[in-house]
Short mmCIF file of C-alpha atoms in Angstrom, two decimals:
data_model
loop_
_atom_site.label_atom_id
_atom_site.label_comp_id
_atom_site.label_asym_id
_atom_site.label_seq_id
_atom_site.Cartn_x
_atom_site.Cartn_y
_atom_site.Cartn_z
CA UNK A 1013 -13.91 31.18 -12.80
CA UNK A 1014 -16.20 29.69 -15.89
CA UNK A 1015 -13.04 27.68 -18.00
CA UNK A 1016 -13.60 28.63 -21.65
CA UNK A 1017 -11.34 25.76 -24.29
CA UNK A 1018 -9.68 28.16 -27.13
CA UNK A 1019 -8.61 27.01 -30.54
CA UNK A 1020 -5.12 25.65 -30.45
CA UNK A 1021 -2.25 25.22 -32.00
CA UNK A 1022 -1.03 22.11 -32.44
CA UNK A 1023 1.37 20.12 -35.10
CA UNK A 1024 -0.48 16.54 -35.64
CA UNK A 1025 1.68 13.64 -35.99
CA UNK A 1026 1.23 10.64 -37.89
CA UNK A 1027 1.18 6.89 -36.73
CA UNK A 1028 1.10 3.40 -37.72
CA UNK A 1029 -1.70 3.16 -38.59
CA UNK A 1030 -1.37 6.56 -40.80
CA UNK A 1031 -4.80 8.51 -39.04
CA UNK A 1032 -3.25 11.78 -37.20
CA UNK A 1033 -2.09 12.08 -33.62
CA UNK A 1034 -2.23 14.88 -31.82
CA UNK A 1035 1.45 15.93 -30.42
CA UNK A 1036 1.69 15.23 -27.04
CA UNK A 1037 4.31 12.79 -26.00
CA UNK A 1038 4.09 9.97 -22.81
CA UNK A 1039 6.01 10.12 -20.64
CA UNK A 1040 7.08 7.01 -18.65
CA UNK A 1041 8.91 7.48 -15.41
CA UNK A 1042 11.70 4.92 -14.85
CA UNK A 1043 12.16 3.88 -11.09
CA UNK A 1044 13.82 1.10 -9.87
CA UNK A 1045 17.45 0.54 -7.54
CA UNK A 1046 19.60 -0.45 -10.61
CA UNK A 1047 21.16 -0.02 -13.48
CA UNK A 1048 19.92 -2.82 -15.37
CA UNK A 1049 16.04 -3.24 -13.40
CA UNK A 1050 15.50 0.46 -15.10
CA UNK A 1051 17.12 -1.42 -18.69
CA UNK A 1052 14.29 -3.39 -18.74
CA UNK A 1053 11.45 -1.07 -17.62
CA UNK A 1054 11.89 1.18 -20.09
CA UNK A 1055 12.65 -1.57 -22.21
CA UNK A 1056 9.43 -1.98 -21.30
CA UNK A 1057 7.77 1.12 -21.91
CA UNK A 1058 8.73 1.14 -25.37
CA UNK A 1059 6.88 -2.21 -25.93
CA UNK A 1060 3.73 -0.21 -24.77
CA UNK A 1061 3.81 3.22 -26.87
CA UNK A 1062 6.14 5.27 -24.68
CA UNK A 1063 7.34 8.46 -27.03
CA UNK A 1064 10.18 8.66 -24.05
CA UNK A 1065 11.35 7.44 -20.76
CA UNK A 1066 12.15 9.72 -16.91
CA UNK A 1067 15.33 8.38 -15.28
CA UNK A 1068 14.64 9.01 -12.19
CA UNK A 1069 17.92 8.66 -10.59
CA UNK A 1070 17.33 9.34 -7.04
CA UNK A 1071 15.76 6.50 -6.19
CA UNK A 1072 19.40 4.63 -7.75
CA UNK A 1073 21.04 2.38 -4.24
CA UNK A 1074 25.00 3.51 -4.97
CA UNK A 1075 24.03 5.47 -7.73
CA UNK A 1076 27.49 6.31 -9.87
CA UNK A 1077 26.69 9.24 -12.25
CA UNK A 1078 29.12 9.15 -14.51
CA UNK A 1079 28.85 5.15 -15.02
CA UNK A 1080 25.22 4.60 -14.77
CA UNK A 1081 24.25 7.89 -16.52
CA UNK A 1082 26.52 6.72 -19.26
CA UNK A 1083 24.62 3.44 -19.79
CA UNK A 1084 21.01 4.44 -18.85
CA UNK A 1085 21.46 7.07 -21.99
CA UNK A 1086 23.13 5.21 -24.79
CA UNK A 1087 20.62 2.41 -24.56
CA UNK A 1088 18.05 3.52 -23.25
CA UNK A 1089 15.66 2.83 -26.18
CA UNK A 1090 13.72 5.96 -26.24
CA UNK A 1091 13.85 9.62 -25.77
CA UNK A 1092 15.74 10.67 -22.73
CA UNK A 1093 14.54 12.71 -20.00
CA UNK A 1094 16.90 12.64 -16.76
CA UNK A 1095 15.15 13.55 -13.48
CA UNK A 1096 17.04 14.18 -10.08
CA UNK A 1097 14.82 15.02 -7.66
CA UNK A 1098 15.53 16.42 -4.37
CA UNK A 1099 13.50 15.82 -0.89
CA UNK A 1100 12.61 18.74 -0.61
CA UNK A 1101 10.99 19.07 -3.93
CA UNK A 1102 9.23 15.98 -3.66
CA UNK A 1103 12.71 13.42 -5.14
CA UNK A 1104 14.36 10.61 -2.34
CA UNK A 1105 17.82 12.22 -2.73
CA UNK A 1106 19.05 13.66 0.19
CA UNK A 1107 22.53 14.74 -0.37
CA UNK A 1108 25.04 17.18 -1.94
CA UNK A 1109 23.25 19.45 -3.75
CA UNK A 1110 26.22 20.84 -6.30
CA UNK A 1111 26.71 16.84 -6.58
CA UNK A 1112 23.10 16.74 -7.88
CA UNK A 1113 23.35 19.96 -9.96
CA UNK A 1114 26.89 17.61 -11.17
CA UNK A 1115 24.86 14.75 -11.46
CA UNK A 1116 22.58 16.58 -14.25
CA UNK A 1117 24.96 18.46 -16.45
CA UNK A 1118 26.87 15.09 -16.91
CA UNK A 1119 23.72 14.01 -18.03
CA UNK A 1120 23.37 16.38 -20.21
CA UNK A 1121 26.71 15.99 -21.79
CA UNK A 1122 26.28 11.93 -22.20
CA UNK A 1123 23.67 12.99 -24.46
CA UNK A 1124 20.23 13.34 -22.99
CA UNK A 1125 17.16 14.88 -24.58
CA UNK A 1126 15.89 17.03 -22.29
CA UNK A 1127 16.83 16.89 -17.94
CA UNK A 1128 14.69 18.48 -15.60
CA UNK A 1129 15.93 21.57 -12.87
CA UNK A 1130 13.90 23.00 -10.01
CA UNK A 1131 13.02 26.15 -10.50
CA UNK A 1132 13.81 26.79 -7.17
CA UNK A 1133 17.76 26.68 -7.78
CA UNK A 1134 17.63 26.80 -11.72
CA UNK A 1135 19.51 30.76 -11.98
CA UNK A 1136 22.49 28.72 -10.30
CA UNK A 1137 22.36 25.91 -12.54
CA UNK A 1138 22.14 27.75 -16.00
CA UNK A 1139 24.47 30.10 -14.46
CA UNK A 1140 27.15 26.44 -14.19
CA UNK A 1141 26.33 25.67 -17.06
CA UNK A 1142 30.08 26.25 -20.06
CA UNK A 1143 28.83 28.18 -22.94
CA UNK A 1144 29.73 25.39 -24.88
CA UNK A 1145 26.80 23.49 -23.48
CA UNK A 1146 25.20 20.86 -25.26
CA UNK A 1147 22.92 21.84 -28.23
CA UNK A 1148 20.44 19.61 -28.84
CA UNK A 1149 19.46 18.76 -24.95
CA UNK A 1150 16.72 20.69 -23.40
CA UNK A 1151 15.88 21.91 -20.24
CA UNK A 1152 13.01 21.23 -18.02
CA UNK A 1153 12.31 23.88 -14.92
CA UNK A 1154 9.39 22.63 -12.81
CA UNK A 1155 8.09 24.07 -9.90
CA UNK A 1156 6.11 21.07 -7.74
CA UNK A 1157 2.69 22.38 -5.42
CA UNK A 1158 1.94 19.15 -3.47
CA UNK A 1159 -0.97 21.44 -1.39
CA UNK A 1160 -2.92 23.31 -3.87
CA UNK A 1161 -3.89 25.17 -7.04
CA UNK A 1162 -2.87 28.98 -7.38
CA UNK A 1163 -5.45 31.31 -8.68
CA UNK A 1164 -5.08 31.85 -12.59
CA UNK A 1165 -2.85 34.66 -12.03
CA UNK A 1166 -0.20 33.72 -9.57
CA UNK A 1167 -0.29 30.30 -12.10
CA UNK A 1168 0.73 33.31 -14.73
CA UNK A 1169 3.25 34.74 -12.83
CA UNK A 1170 5.23 31.62 -12.07
CA UNK A 1171 5.07 30.66 -15.28
CA UNK A 1172 7.03 34.07 -16.50
CA UNK A 1173 9.24 33.33 -13.50
CA UNK A 1174 10.06 30.04 -15.01
CA UNK A 1175 10.86 31.51 -18.98
CA UNK A 1176 12.87 33.79 -17.48
CA UNK A 1177 15.82 30.94 -15.57
CA UNK A 1178 16.76 30.09 -19.37
CA UNK A 1179 13.86 27.52 -19.48
CA UNK A 1180 13.51 25.16 -22.66
CA UNK A 1181 10.72 23.99 -21.67
CA UNK A 1182 7.89 25.56 -18.50
CA UNK A 1183 6.73 22.54 -16.21
CA UNK A 1184 4.12 23.08 -13.36
CA UNK A 1185 2.88 20.15 -10.75
CA UNK A 1186 0.14 21.48 -9.10
CA UNK A 1187 -2.73 19.81 -5.73
CA UNK A 1188 -6.49 19.10 -7.04
CA UNK A 1189 -8.37 19.78 -3.33
CA UNK A 1190 -11.27 19.89 -5.91
CA UNK A 1191 -12.10 19.12 -9.75
CA UNK A 1192 -12.83 22.50 -11.17
CA UNK A 1193 -8.46 23.08 -9.50
CA UNK A 1194 -7.31 21.48 -13.03
CA UNK A 1195 -9.77 24.36 -15.34
CA UNK A 1196 -7.03 26.92 -13.98
CA UNK A 1197 -3.99 25.18 -15.35
CA UNK A 1198 -5.81 24.65 -18.26
CA UNK A 1199 -5.55 28.40 -19.37
CA UNK A 1200 -2.46 28.45 -18.19
CA UNK A 1201 -1.92 25.81 -20.67
CA UNK A 1202 -4.01 26.95 -23.23
CA UNK A 1203 -2.23 30.04 -24.15
CA UNK A 1204 1.13 29.22 -23.19
CA UNK A 1205 3.31 30.19 -25.74
CA UNK A 1206 5.82 28.36 -24.96
CA UNK A 1207 5.78 24.58 -24.33
CA UNK A 1208 4.50 24.06 -21.32
CA UNK A 1209 3.60 20.65 -19.40
CA UNK A 1210 0.73 21.08 -17.06
CA UNK A 1211 -0.86 18.80 -14.51
CA UNK A 1212 -2.93 18.44 -11.30
CA UNK A 1213 -1.87 15.37 -8.96
CA UNK A 1214 -4.02 13.28 -6.99
CA UNK A 1215 -6.93 11.31 -7.92
CA UNK A 1216 -9.22 14.28 -8.52
CA UNK A 1217 -6.29 15.90 -10.96
CA UNK A 1218 -6.63 12.93 -13.51
CA UNK A 1219 -8.63 14.82 -16.16
CA UNK A 1220 -5.31 17.21 -16.63
CA UNK A 1221 -3.52 14.23 -17.46
CA UNK A 1222 -5.39 13.27 -19.86
CA UNK A 1223 -6.64 16.14 -21.73
CA UNK A 1224 -3.64 17.44 -21.25
CA UNK A 1225 -3.74 16.21 -25.73
CA UNK A 1226 -7.00 18.52 -25.74
CA UNK A 1227 -5.37 22.17 -24.55
CA UNK A 1228 -1.60 21.95 -26.30
CA UNK A 1229 -0.07 19.69 -22.94
CA UNK A 1230 4.37 19.28 -24.40
CA UNK A 1231 4.30 15.97 -22.61
CA UNK A 1232 1.75 13.46 -19.96
CA UNK A 1233 3.21 10.89 -18.07
CA UNK A 1234 2.10 7.09 -18.29
CA UNK A 1235 3.23 4.89 -16.06
CA UNK A 1236 3.99 1.18 -16.55
CA UNK A 1237 1.61 -0.82 -14.05
CA UNK A 1238 -1.07 0.42 -11.82
CA UNK A 1239 -0.12 1.02 -8.20
CA UNK A 1240 3.95 2.34 -8.76
CA UNK A 1241 3.35 6.19 -9.59
CA UNK A 1242 6.09 8.92 -9.43
CA UNK A 1243 3.55 11.55 -8.45
CA UNK A 1244 0.22 11.45 -7.76
CA UNK A 1245 -2.84 10.46 -9.83
CA UNK A 1246 -0.82 9.11 -12.52
CA UNK A 1247 -3.13 6.89 -15.43
CA UNK A 1248 -0.98 4.04 -16.85
CA UNK A 1249 1.00 3.72 -20.77
CA UNK A 1250 -1.85 1.66 -21.18
CA UNK A 1251 -4.62 4.06 -19.88
CA UNK A 1252 -3.65 6.36 -21.54
CA UNK A 1253 -3.33 4.78 -25.21
CA UNK A 1254 -6.08 1.84 -25.19
CA UNK A 1255 -8.97 3.74 -22.64
CA UNK A 1256 -8.85 7.17 -22.90
CA UNK A 1257 -7.38 7.42 -26.78
CA UNK A 1258 -5.11 10.07 -25.97
CA UNK A 1259 -3.09 9.45 -29.26
CA UNK A 1260 -6.50 11.55 -31.01
CA UNK A 1261 -7.61 13.94 -28.62
CA UNK A 1262 -7.53 16.98 -30.25
CA UNK A 1263 -8.48 20.93 -29.63
CA UNK A 1264 -11.92 19.89 -30.86
CA UNK A 1265 -12.34 17.17 -28.80
CA UNK A 1266 -15.77 17.20 -27.22
CA UNK A 1267 -15.82 16.09 -23.77
CA UNK A 1268 -18.07 14.17 -21.22
CA UNK A 1269 -18.44 11.90 -18.25
CA UNK A 1270 -19.47 9.97 -14.84
CA UNK A 1271 -19.98 12.89 -12.31
CA UNK A 1272 -20.56 10.69 -8.67
CA UNK A 1273 -17.80 10.83 -5.56
CA UNK A 1274 -16.98 7.54 -5.41
CA UNK A 1275 -15.75 7.17 -9.28
CA UNK A 1276 -13.55 5.15 -9.97
CA UNK A 1277 -15.51 1.78 -9.98
CA UNK A 1278 -17.56 3.07 -12.99
CA UNK A 1279 -17.03 1.08 -15.58
CA UNK A 1280 -18.11 3.65 -18.43
CA UNK A 1281 -15.89 4.91 -19.43
CA UNK A 1282 -14.27 2.00 -20.45
CA UNK A 1283 -17.67 1.79 -22.79
CA UNK A 1284 -17.66 5.10 -23.21
CA UNK A 1285 -14.98 5.51 -24.90
CA UNK A 1286 -14.79 2.48 -27.07
CA UNK A 1287 -18.04 3.40 -28.99
CA UNK A 1288 -17.02 6.68 -29.62
CA UNK A 1289 -13.49 5.15 -31.38
CA UNK A 1290 -15.90 2.29 -32.70
CA UNK A 1291 -17.35 5.17 -35.18
CA UNK A 1292 -15.14 7.54 -35.19
CA UNK A 1293 -17.10 10.48 -32.90
CA UNK A 1294 -14.34 12.95 -31.92
CA UNK A 1295 -15.21 12.37 -27.80
CA UNK A 1296 -13.20 11.90 -24.55
CA UNK A 1297 -15.60 10.10 -21.46
CA UNK A 1298 -14.02 10.40 -18.35
CA UNK A 1299 -14.85 9.73 -14.87
CA UNK A 1300 -15.31 12.64 -13.32
CA UNK A 1301 -14.75 12.15 -9.67
CA UNK A 1302 -17.31 15.84 -8.05
CA UNK A 1303 -17.63 16.68 -4.55
CA UNK A 1304 -20.12 19.79 -5.88
CA UNK A 1305 -21.73 19.45 -9.61
CA UNK A 1306 -22.93 23.20 -9.37
CA UNK A 1307 -18.93 24.07 -8.80
CA UNK A 1308 -18.42 21.82 -12.13
CA UNK A 1309 -20.89 22.46 -14.43
CA UNK A 1310 -20.34 26.95 -13.53
CA UNK A 1311 -16.38 26.24 -14.01
CA UNK A 1312 -16.65 23.78 -16.99
CA UNK A 1313 -19.17 26.39 -19.49
CA UNK A 1314 -16.91 25.93 -22.37
CA UNK A 1315 -19.52 24.08 -25.40
CA UNK A 1316 -16.59 21.67 -25.45
CA UNK A 1317 -17.57 20.57 -22.01
CA UNK A 1318 -20.92 18.76 -23.96
CA UNK A 1319 -22.04 15.98 -21.97
CA UNK A 1320 -22.86 13.06 -18.68
CA UNK A 1321 -23.87 10.42 -17.57
CA UNK A 1322 -24.82 8.06 -14.96
CA UNK A 1323 -25.06 10.62 -11.77
CA UNK A 1324 -24.05 8.50 -9.34
CA UNK A 1325 -24.61 8.99 -5.92
CA UNK A 1326 -25.24 11.26 -3.83
CA UNK A 1327 -25.97 13.72 -7.27
CA UNK A 1328 -28.26 12.70 -9.64
CA UNK A 1329 -30.93 15.39 -7.51
CA UNK A 1330 -28.20 18.21 -7.94
CA UNK A 1331 -27.48 18.07 -11.48
CA UNK A 1332 -30.96 18.51 -12.03
CA UNK A 1333 -30.45 21.81 -10.28
CA UNK A 1334 -27.91 22.70 -12.99
CA UNK A 1335 -30.21 22.29 -15.86
CA UNK A 1336 -31.55 24.83 -17.92
CA UNK A 1337 -34.48 22.73 -18.85
CA UNK A 1338 -35.52 19.15 -17.46
CA UNK A 1339 -37.57 16.75 -19.35
CA UNK A 1340 -40.79 16.13 -17.28
CA UNK A 1341 -40.20 12.34 -17.01
CA UNK A 1342 -37.10 13.62 -14.81
CA UNK A 1343 -39.32 16.77 -13.25
CA UNK A 1344 -41.69 14.09 -11.81
CA UNK A 1345 -38.89 11.96 -10.68
CA UNK A 1346 -36.74 14.86 -8.91
CA UNK A 1347 -33.47 13.40 -10.30
CA UNK A 1348 -31.56 13.89 -13.40
CA UNK A 1349 -29.18 11.12 -14.95
CA UNK A 1350 -27.93 12.95 -17.73
CA UNK A 1351 -27.09 15.64 -19.20
CA UNK A 1352 -26.22 17.21 -22.49
CA UNK A 1353 -25.08 20.65 -23.86
CA UNK A 1354 -27.26 22.17 -26.89
CA UNK A 1355 -23.84 23.04 -28.90
CA UNK A 1356 -26.14 25.91 -30.12
CA UNK A 1357 -26.47 28.05 -27.85
CA UNK A 1358 -24.72 26.40 -24.71
CA UNK A 1359 -28.21 25.27 -22.77
CA UNK A 1360 -28.21 22.09 -20.56
CA UNK A 1361 -31.12 19.73 -20.80
CA UNK A 1362 -31.30 16.85 -18.36
CA UNK A 1363 -33.27 13.42 -18.57
CA UNK A 1364 -33.38 10.08 -16.50
CA UNK A 1365 -33.02 7.71 -18.65
CA UNK A 1366 -32.26 4.71 -16.31
CA UNK A 1367 -35.63 4.12 -15.20
CA UNK A 1368 -35.90 3.11 -18.69
CA UNK A 1369 -32.91 0.57 -17.99
CA UNK A 1370 -33.73 -0.90 -15.35
CA UNK A 1371 -37.86 -1.76 -15.79
CA UNK A 1372 -36.46 -2.95 -19.69
CA UNK A 1373 -34.42 -5.55 -18.26
CA UNK A 1374 -36.11 -6.74 -15.27
CA UNK A 1375 -39.49 -7.04 -17.68
CA UNK A 1376 -36.82 -9.18 -20.15
CA UNK A 1377 -36.18 -10.95 -16.94
CA UNK A 1378 -39.61 -11.79 -15.64
CA UNK A 1379 -40.96 -12.77 -19.72
CA UNK A 1380 -37.62 -15.28 -19.63
CA UNK A 1381 -39.32 -16.88 -17.04
CA UNK A 1382 -42.85 -17.09 -17.24
CA UNK A 1383 -42.94 -16.73 -21.18
CA UNK A 1384 -46.55 -15.17 -20.65
CA UNK A 1385 -47.47 -11.16 -21.04
CA UNK A 1386 -50.39 -10.29 -19.79
CA UNK A 1387 -52.82 -8.16 -21.33
CA UNK A 1388 -50.95 -4.30 -20.22
CA UNK A 1389 -48.56 -5.28 -22.37
CA UNK A 1390 -45.12 -5.18 -19.62
CA UNK A 1391 -45.25 -8.49 -16.89
CA UNK A 1392 -44.56 -5.76 -14.78
CA UNK A 1393 -48.35 -4.71 -14.35
CA UNK A 1394 -50.78 -6.02 -11.65
CA UNK A 1395 -46.95 -6.79 -9.55
CA UNK A 1396 -46.14 -5.75 -6.21
CA UNK A 1397 -42.51 -4.21 -6.90
CA UNK A 1398 -40.35 -3.65 -4.13
CA UNK A 1399 -37.76 -0.82 -4.05
CA UNK A 1400 -35.01 -0.95 -1.70
CA UNK A 1401 -33.80 3.11 -1.28
CA UNK A 1402 -35.27 6.92 -2.56
CA UNK A 1403 -32.43 8.59 -3.54
CA UNK A 1404 -32.14 9.62 -6.75
CA UNK A 1405 -32.14 5.87 -8.46
CA UNK A 1406 -34.67 4.48 -6.17
CA UNK A 1407 -36.83 7.30 -7.54
CA UNK A 1408 -36.47 6.72 -11.14
CA UNK A 1409 -37.40 3.33 -10.63
CA UNK A 1410 -40.46 3.24 -8.73
CA UNK A 1411 -41.79 5.75 -11.02
CA UNK A 1412 -41.22 3.60 -13.60
CA UNK A 1413 -43.00 0.79 -12.38
CA UNK A 1414 -46.30 2.93 -11.77
CA UNK A 1415 -45.84 3.38 -15.15
CA UNK A 1416 -46.27 -0.07 -15.46
CA UNK A 1417 -49.16 -0.77 -13.58
CA UNK A 1418 -46.68 -2.20 -10.77
CA UNK A 1419 -48.32 -2.36 -6.90
CA UNK A 1420 -45.08 0.22 -5.53
CA UNK A 1421 -43.56 -0.10 -2.75
CA UNK A 1422 -40.69 2.07 -1.37
CA UNK A 1423 -38.24 0.62 1.46
CA UNK A 1424 -35.54 3.19 3.13
CA UNK A 1425 -33.80 3.84 5.79
CA UNK A 1426 -34.78 6.84 6.74
CA UNK A 1427 -39.32 6.04 6.40
CA UNK A 1428 -40.13 10.22 5.52
CA UNK A 1429 -38.07 9.64 2.57
CA UNK A 1430 -40.40 6.90 1.96
CA UNK A 1431 -43.44 8.33 2.58
CA UNK A 1432 -42.73 10.82 -0.03
CA UNK A 1433 -41.59 8.58 -2.99
CA UNK A 1434 -44.52 6.41 -2.28
CA UNK A 1435 -47.34 8.72 -2.60
CA UNK A 1436 -46.01 10.03 -6.26
CA UNK A 1437 -46.47 6.78 -7.16
CA UNK A 1438 -49.56 6.15 -5.39
CA UNK A 1439 -47.33 3.31 -3.55
CA UNK A 1440 -46.46 2.30 -0.08
CA UNK A 1441 -43.42 3.22 2.35
CA UNK A 1442 -41.56 0.87 4.79
CA UNK A 1443 -38.81 1.42 7.19
CA UNK A 1444 -36.13 -1.00 5.99
CA UNK A 1445 -36.14 -2.13 9.32
CA UNK A 1446 -39.78 -4.15 7.71
CA UNK A 1447 -38.43 -5.44 4.74
CA UNK A 1448 -37.15 -8.87 5.80
CA UNK A 1449 -40.70 -9.43 7.41
CA UNK A 1450 -42.93 -7.91 4.38
CA UNK A 1451 -44.24 -10.39 2.20
CA UNK A 1452 -48.27 -9.86 1.77
CA UNK A 1453 -48.18 -12.28 -1.11
CA UNK A 1454 -46.03 -14.81 -2.40
CA UNK A 1455 -43.97 -14.04 -6.08
CA UNK A 1456 -43.10 -10.13 -5.82
CA UNK A 1457 -40.40 -8.34 -7.20
CA UNK A 1458 -37.73 -6.55 -5.42
CA UNK A 1459 -35.43 -3.83 -6.71
CA UNK A 1460 -31.87 -2.73 -5.11
CA UNK A 1461 -30.65 0.63 -5.48
CA UNK A 1462 -28.38 1.78 -3.18
CA UNK A 1463 -24.59 0.78 -2.88
CA UNK A 1464 -24.69 -1.76 -0.40
CA UNK A 1465 -22.88 -4.66 -1.62
CA UNK A 1466 -20.70 -2.62 -3.87
CA UNK A 1467 -17.21 -2.66 -4.18
CA UNK A 1468 -15.27 -3.12 -1.63
CA UNK A 1469 -17.81 -3.86 0.37
CA UNK A 1470 -19.45 -6.72 -1.40
CA UNK A 1471 -20.74 -8.71 1.62
CA UNK A 1472 -22.82 -6.52 2.81
CA UNK A 1473 -26.32 -7.24 2.09
CA UNK A 1474 -30.02 -4.72 2.07
CA UNK A 1475 -32.31 -8.60 3.32
CA UNK A 1476 -31.97 -11.08 4.42
CA UNK A 1477 -31.81 -14.59 2.52
CA UNK A 1478 -34.83 -16.09 4.59
CA UNK A 1479 -36.67 -12.94 2.74
CA UNK A 1480 -36.14 -13.52 -0.27
CA UNK A 1481 -37.62 -16.81 -1.31
CA UNK A 1482 -40.84 -14.60 -0.53
CA UNK A 1483 -38.96 -13.11 -4.68
CA UNK A 1484 -39.94 -14.69 -7.77
CA UNK A 1485 -37.67 -11.54 -9.65
CA UNK A 1486 -34.25 -9.64 -7.59
CA UNK A 1487 -32.35 -7.04 -9.30
CA UNK A 1488 -29.92 -5.29 -8.42
CA UNK A 1489 -28.36 -1.89 -9.91
CA UNK A 1490 -24.97 -2.90 -8.35
CA UNK A 1491 -22.35 -3.09 -11.57
CA UNK A 1492 -19.14 -4.20 -9.56
CA UNK A 1493 -19.46 -7.05 -8.48
CA UNK A 1494 -21.40 -8.87 -10.89
CA UNK A 1495 -22.75 -11.22 -9.10
CA UNK A 1496 -23.85 -9.14 -5.47
CA UNK A 1497 -23.95 -11.35 -2.68
CA UNK A 1498 -28.52 -9.94 -2.66
CA UNK A 1499 -27.88 -11.50 -6.19
CA UNK A 1500 -26.17 -15.13 -5.03
CA UNK A 1501 -28.65 -15.49 -2.28
CA UNK A 1502 -31.69 -14.45 -4.98
CA UNK A 1503 -30.63 -17.54 -6.90
CA UNK A 1504 -30.06 -19.88 -4.51
CA UNK A 1505 -33.52 -19.29 -3.45
CA UNK A 1506 -35.22 -19.91 -6.20
CA UNK A 1507 -35.47 -16.86 -7.50
CA UNK A 1508 -35.00 -15.56 -11.08
CA UNK A 1509 -32.03 -12.67 -10.68
CA UNK A 1510 -31.47 -9.89 -13.24
CA UNK A 1511 -28.05 -8.23 -12.99
CA UNK A 1512 -27.43 -4.18 -12.84
CA UNK A 1513 -25.09 -3.82 -15.30
CA UNK A 1514 -28.41 -4.48 -18.23
CA UNK A 1515 -29.46 -1.75 -16.47
CA UNK A 1516 -26.58 -0.19 -17.57
CA UNK A 1517 -25.62 -1.24 -21.01
CA UNK A 1518 -30.02 -0.12 -21.60
CA UNK A 1519 -28.84 2.86 -20.23
CA UNK A 1520 -25.80 3.36 -22.72
CA UNK A 1521 -27.78 2.58 -25.97
CA UNK A 1522 -29.61 5.38 -25.46
CA UNK A 1523 -26.51 7.52 -24.24
CA UNK A 1524 -24.34 7.11 -26.86
CA UNK A 1525 -26.81 7.77 -29.54
CA UNK A 1526 -28.02 11.33 -27.33
CA UNK A 1527 -24.47 12.52 -26.68
CA UNK A 1528 -23.20 11.86 -30.83
CA UNK A 1529 -26.07 11.05 -32.68
CA UNK A 1530 -25.58 7.90 -34.71
CA UNK A 1531 -26.31 4.86 -33.40
CA UNK A 1532 -25.12 2.97 -30.66
CA UNK A 1533 -22.99 -0.43 -31.64
CA UNK A 1534 -24.76 -2.68 -29.20
CA UNK A 1535 -22.44 -5.52 -29.86
CA UNK A 1536 -19.02 -3.51 -29.05
CA UNK A 1537 -20.94 -2.26 -25.76
CA UNK A 1538 -22.01 -5.56 -24.74
CA UNK A 1539 -19.07 -7.18 -25.47
CA UNK A 1540 -16.49 -3.95 -23.65
CA UNK A 1541 -19.04 -4.33 -20.75
CA UNK A 1542 -17.94 -8.15 -20.53
CA UNK A 1543 -14.53 -7.59 -20.51
CA UNK A 1544 -14.20 -5.29 -18.35
CA UNK A 1545 -17.09 -6.66 -15.45
#
């Protein structure tokens, strides 16, 4: 199923700076064992910019409904949503059902703005309400699926069943087994004729929580602090507001992202979202945990899904096969690092700009060290240029070194892959096991394009410290941590080191301009990366 977005009737609100904001609310789950702790957390939720608080009374120890709810609702600094979630729907309450529902009716009487009741018992709950029930409280009827995300047809039927109970607001939370599962909920959310909360739980469902604002979701959840969540995959309030600029996401917002697996180490969202905001570009940039690139591209075929960059391991080569057209340089390398959807016809164009960023950073490092430039114009000309890795990044940088006149050597754990790449760049192939003894001359250049040394395995290195004394410059494409073990030991051995972040920054300049058609805010991009490394 290909997801196609459509124009949404979203009401805009004014926010403090006079700019327009969308109508999607940020709800902060409040989870604590005492009323006092909950009140403290509610005040923090308001300070951080939340719109309402979800009071999870199933977390309270020794819960006394009338006393506790009266305090929590009347002293709350924000509108309140009272949830008393039972164990059979993922909550903590394991007591008498009639008492649970009685507490929710009491919350309505005491002035809660919203209450949440589960679909399984919704008919019974509505039947128990008095005819003169408070009119100002809205009832959310919810369904949680902790195993999967059903088909669009099944989700549509579920919405109809929830509406039939008399719900004021429909809530459906499913689980993402694959990132394409989000599209099914988007499809239902965008066409909903009633207020709807539609979220997909889990790491692969993160995009649903942010793009709720694009597709007309009534609210999304943001936690007070990282890791303290009421459902899997929730971002923090700070991330929603500061990192993803969620107040300004709307129906026309263009979606971009970094595709990879794993993806949590990527700094790209920090860079591009800040750059988009600073230039007034109506775009969002997401971390996209993708298992199958082809399935992802096929599913999100709307023009609103406008571009993807920095295809991370292992997706650089798979991305190339998804393009309608490929830049000749990327074709030669056999991998892409950036994909742009042309707005006029929706065709996808693939580019590889890994080598531009890396080679520019290495050349800058060499010039800073020697101060001289060969007649060819590149300090790489004639140098032995050892590239560790024969994947997408390895191919790109080996090609870049070859273009600059370097003598390329490819070292890879699989010799056949090393040989295949080396033959394309007129170079030499060796295995990783040979690397420690490889030093035909002094002052060589070493480039690591593998993930060895990347967080969390920061104690690993692809080459021994003893071997590093034969190199004049060492570059590591790993960005997290900034100073990898390889770079630290190279520095101790007397080599000039170049951080992977420099490649990343140079790529960011180029990609931002390709995404937006605007000049890159270079100083801002450098500052943002420095703060997040």
